[in-house]
XYZ file of C-alpha atoms in Angstrom:
106
model
C -69.688 177.002 15.570
C -73.368 177.701 15.045
C -74.503 181.081 16.393
C -77.254 179.533 18.525
C -74.763 177.259 20.279
C -72.303 179.954 21.257
C -72.460 180.990 24.857
C -72.300 184.627 25.720
C -69.009 185.515 27.419
C -69.315 185.852 31.173
C -68.635 189.353 32.374
C -66.560 189.305 35.530
C -68.610 192.191 36.898
C -71.745 190.060 36.790
C -70.423 187.392 39.149
C -69.656 187.605 42.837
C -66.292 188.581 44.273
C -65.371 185.031 45.253
C -66.197 183.688 41.810
C -64.264 186.530 40.191
C -61.169 185.814 42.270
C -61.404 182.096 41.549
C -61.776 182.853 37.844
C -58.726 185.106 37.764
C -56.620 182.572 39.668
C -57.896 179.620 37.680
C -58.360 177.690 40.925
C -60.557 177.718 43.993
C -59.725 179.982 46.896
C -59.141 176.882 49.029
C -56.476 175.741 46.586
C -54.881 179.201 46.617
C -54.881 179.191 50.422
C -53.250 175.757 50.411
C -50.524 176.942 48.023
C -49.833 180.030 50.125
C -49.466 177.801 53.208
C -46.552 175.901 51.658
C -43.279 176.552 53.565
C -41.423 178.838 51.158
C -37.923 177.853 52.307
C -38.509 174.176 51.447
C -40.011 174.597 47.944
C -38.437 173.479 44.692
C -38.238 176.151 41.939
C -41.484 175.220 40.071
C -43.581 175.241 43.258
C -41.910 178.449 44.402
C -42.911 180.023 41.068
C -46.532 178.852 41.513
C -46.643 180.253 45.035
C -45.184 183.542 43.802
C -47.815 183.817 41.061
C -50.677 183.116 43.485
C -49.264 185.658 45.947
C -48.919 188.226 43.148
C -52.523 187.773 41.954
C -53.936 187.908 45.498
C -51.926 191.027 46.347
C -52.908 192.740 43.083
C -56.610 192.040 43.594
C -56.456 193.117 47.244
C -54.571 196.318 46.452
C -56.973 197.297 43.675
C -59.998 196.529 45.866
C -58.539 198.622 48.689
C -57.621 201.570 46.476
C -60.930 201.791 44.621
C -62.947 201.304 47.819
C -64.733 198.082 46.889
C -63.125 196.205 49.773
C -64.439 198.735 52.309
C -67.886 198.821 50.727
C -68.081 195.037 50.667
C -67.104 194.813 54.349
C -69.651 197.504 55.286
C -72.352 195.756 53.251
C -71.646 192.500 55.067
C -71.873 194.214 58.486
C -75.093 196.006 57.515
C -76.679 192.815 56.171
C -76.705 191.170 59.605
C -78.063 194.295 61.289
C -80.819 194.723 58.703
C -81.933 191.102 58.928
C -82.296 191.402 62.700
C -84.132 194.707 62.316
C -86.485 193.645 59.524
C -87.315 190.071 60.567
C -89.993 191.123 63.104
C -91.582 193.470 60.547
C -91.892 190.709 57.960
C -93.531 188.371 60.448
C -96.075 191.138 61.226
C -96.829 191.745 57.546
C -96.920 188.095 56.534
C -97.966 185.970 59.497
C -97.565 182.237 59.224
C -100.641 180.502 57.806
C -102.833 178.817 60.412
C -102.244 175.125 60.760
C -105.155 172.738 60.334
C -105.788 170.112 62.938
C -105.196 166.609 61.636
C -108.325 164.931 60.312
C -109.457 161.840 62.049
């Protein structure tokens, strides 16, 4: 393949957490949720194996995120984001007021 046509490999650290989890699973999180909702007692062996693999990947990612603190930081960041938007919104409107509207020409 020509060097100019090669795409640079995507670093998993450069994408968001949801995209990273979807990439590791090879499916969307909605699909993973659907698979985990299957009634385990009624599954045939291949579907039971798929459900086990999805459960294993989700548990591994969750455990690593909990142990290294990224899960807590992400939750705190999400809580702080809402608070900061409410706090900063009035300041932005003071600094950058809306442009005056022109009356319609007749």
